[in-house]
Short mmCIF file of C-alpha atoms in Angstrom, two decimals:
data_model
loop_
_atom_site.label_atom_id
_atom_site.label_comp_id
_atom_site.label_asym_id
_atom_site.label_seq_id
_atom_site.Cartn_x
_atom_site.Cartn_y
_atom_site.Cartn_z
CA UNK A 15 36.63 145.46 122.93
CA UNK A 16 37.92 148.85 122.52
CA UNK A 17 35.59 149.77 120.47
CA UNK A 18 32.99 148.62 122.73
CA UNK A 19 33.96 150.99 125.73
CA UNK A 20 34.16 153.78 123.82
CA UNK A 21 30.88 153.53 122.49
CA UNK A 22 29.92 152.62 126.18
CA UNK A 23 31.65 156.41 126.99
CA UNK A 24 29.98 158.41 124.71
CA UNK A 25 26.68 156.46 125.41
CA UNK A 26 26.65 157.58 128.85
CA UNK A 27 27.84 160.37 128.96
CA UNK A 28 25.49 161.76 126.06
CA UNK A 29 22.68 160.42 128.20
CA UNK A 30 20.19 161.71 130.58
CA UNK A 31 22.04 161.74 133.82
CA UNK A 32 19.24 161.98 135.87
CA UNK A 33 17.79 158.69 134.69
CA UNK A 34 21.14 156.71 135.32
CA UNK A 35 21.32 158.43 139.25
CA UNK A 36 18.45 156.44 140.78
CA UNK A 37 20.35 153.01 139.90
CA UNK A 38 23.60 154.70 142.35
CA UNK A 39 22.12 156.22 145.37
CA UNK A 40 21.31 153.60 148.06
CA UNK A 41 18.15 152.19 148.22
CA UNK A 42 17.62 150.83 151.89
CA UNK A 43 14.47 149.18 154.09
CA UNK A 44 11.76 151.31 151.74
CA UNK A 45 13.59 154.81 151.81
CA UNK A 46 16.67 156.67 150.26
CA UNK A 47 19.25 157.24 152.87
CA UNK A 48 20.88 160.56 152.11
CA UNK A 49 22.61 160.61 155.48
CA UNK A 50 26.44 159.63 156.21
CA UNK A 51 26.77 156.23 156.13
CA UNK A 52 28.61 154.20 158.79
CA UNK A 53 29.97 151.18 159.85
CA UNK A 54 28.36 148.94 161.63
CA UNK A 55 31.31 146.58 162.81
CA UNK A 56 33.38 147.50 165.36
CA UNK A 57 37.39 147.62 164.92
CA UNK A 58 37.76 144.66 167.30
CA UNK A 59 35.52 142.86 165.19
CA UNK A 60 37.29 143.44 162.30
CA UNK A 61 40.92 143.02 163.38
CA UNK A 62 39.77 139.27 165.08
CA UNK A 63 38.06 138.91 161.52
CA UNK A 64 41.62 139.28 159.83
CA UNK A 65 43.21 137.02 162.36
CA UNK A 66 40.41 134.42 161.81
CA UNK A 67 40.67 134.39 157.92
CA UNK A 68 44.93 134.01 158.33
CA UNK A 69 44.95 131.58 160.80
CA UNK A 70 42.19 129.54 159.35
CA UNK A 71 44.30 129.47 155.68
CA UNK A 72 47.20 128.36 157.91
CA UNK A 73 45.74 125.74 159.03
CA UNK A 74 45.08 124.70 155.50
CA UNK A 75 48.52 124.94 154.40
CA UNK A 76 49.18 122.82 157.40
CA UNK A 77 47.45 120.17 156.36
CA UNK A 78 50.09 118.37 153.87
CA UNK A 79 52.90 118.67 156.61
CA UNK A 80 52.72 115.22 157.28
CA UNK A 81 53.45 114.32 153.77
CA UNK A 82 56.17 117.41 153.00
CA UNK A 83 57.78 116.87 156.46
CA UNK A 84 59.53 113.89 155.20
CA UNK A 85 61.68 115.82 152.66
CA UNK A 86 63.95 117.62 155.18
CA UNK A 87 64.70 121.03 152.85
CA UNK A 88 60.88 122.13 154.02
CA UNK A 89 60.78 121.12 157.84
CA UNK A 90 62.67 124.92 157.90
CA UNK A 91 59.38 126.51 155.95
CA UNK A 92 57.44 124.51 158.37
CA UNK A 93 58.55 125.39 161.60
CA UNK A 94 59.16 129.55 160.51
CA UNK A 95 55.44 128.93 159.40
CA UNK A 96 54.08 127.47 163.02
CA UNK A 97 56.31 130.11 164.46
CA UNK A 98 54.45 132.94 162.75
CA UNK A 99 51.08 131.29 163.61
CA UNK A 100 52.17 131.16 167.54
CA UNK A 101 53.29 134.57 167.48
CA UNK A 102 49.77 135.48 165.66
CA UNK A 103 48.36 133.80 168.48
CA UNK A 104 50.28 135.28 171.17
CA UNK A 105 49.27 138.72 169.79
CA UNK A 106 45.34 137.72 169.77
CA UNK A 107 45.76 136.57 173.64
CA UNK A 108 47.88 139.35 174.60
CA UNK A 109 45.43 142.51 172.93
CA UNK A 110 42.43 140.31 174.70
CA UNK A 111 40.82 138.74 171.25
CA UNK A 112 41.26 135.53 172.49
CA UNK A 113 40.02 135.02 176.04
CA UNK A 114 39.61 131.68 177.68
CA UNK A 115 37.33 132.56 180.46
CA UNK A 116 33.65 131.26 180.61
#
């Protein structure tokens, strides 16, 4: 393996760099962009993003409460866990990720 990345190293960088740099730049819609690139997601959109993917792998977790809740050393875990999720939830309604309006 070691010997396998460094002749990987001295491969490339022996080689014709100009031949390698068409395989890097962005190829997009027909035409090189050569222009800044930007994002096209808005903060909000990636904040509620977050909160979706952490709420929706608490929910998962959640699922074998019934079964752990009868062993009494994790109903602590359990409830500082749906604590955590309400105050996630709180947050969403309060910053106005979460609206309830039609």
């Amino acid at each position: 393996m070691v010997i396998n990345n460094l002749l990987s190293f001295f491969y490339n960088s022996s080689s014709n760099s100009s031949y390698f740099s068409k395989y890097v730049t962005p190829y997009e819609c027909g035409f090189s962009s050569f222009g800044a690139q930007s994002s096209n997601f808005s903060m909000g959109f990636l904040v509620l993003l977050v909160f979706f993917v952490l709420l929706d792998v608490e929910v998962v977790l959640l699922l074998n409460a019934s079964k752990m809740l009868t062993l009494w050393g994790s109903l602590l875990y359990y409830l500082s866990f749906l604590f955590i999720i309400f105050m996630v939830f709180l947050f969403e309604v309060l910053y106005g990720f979460v609206s309830f309006k039609y």
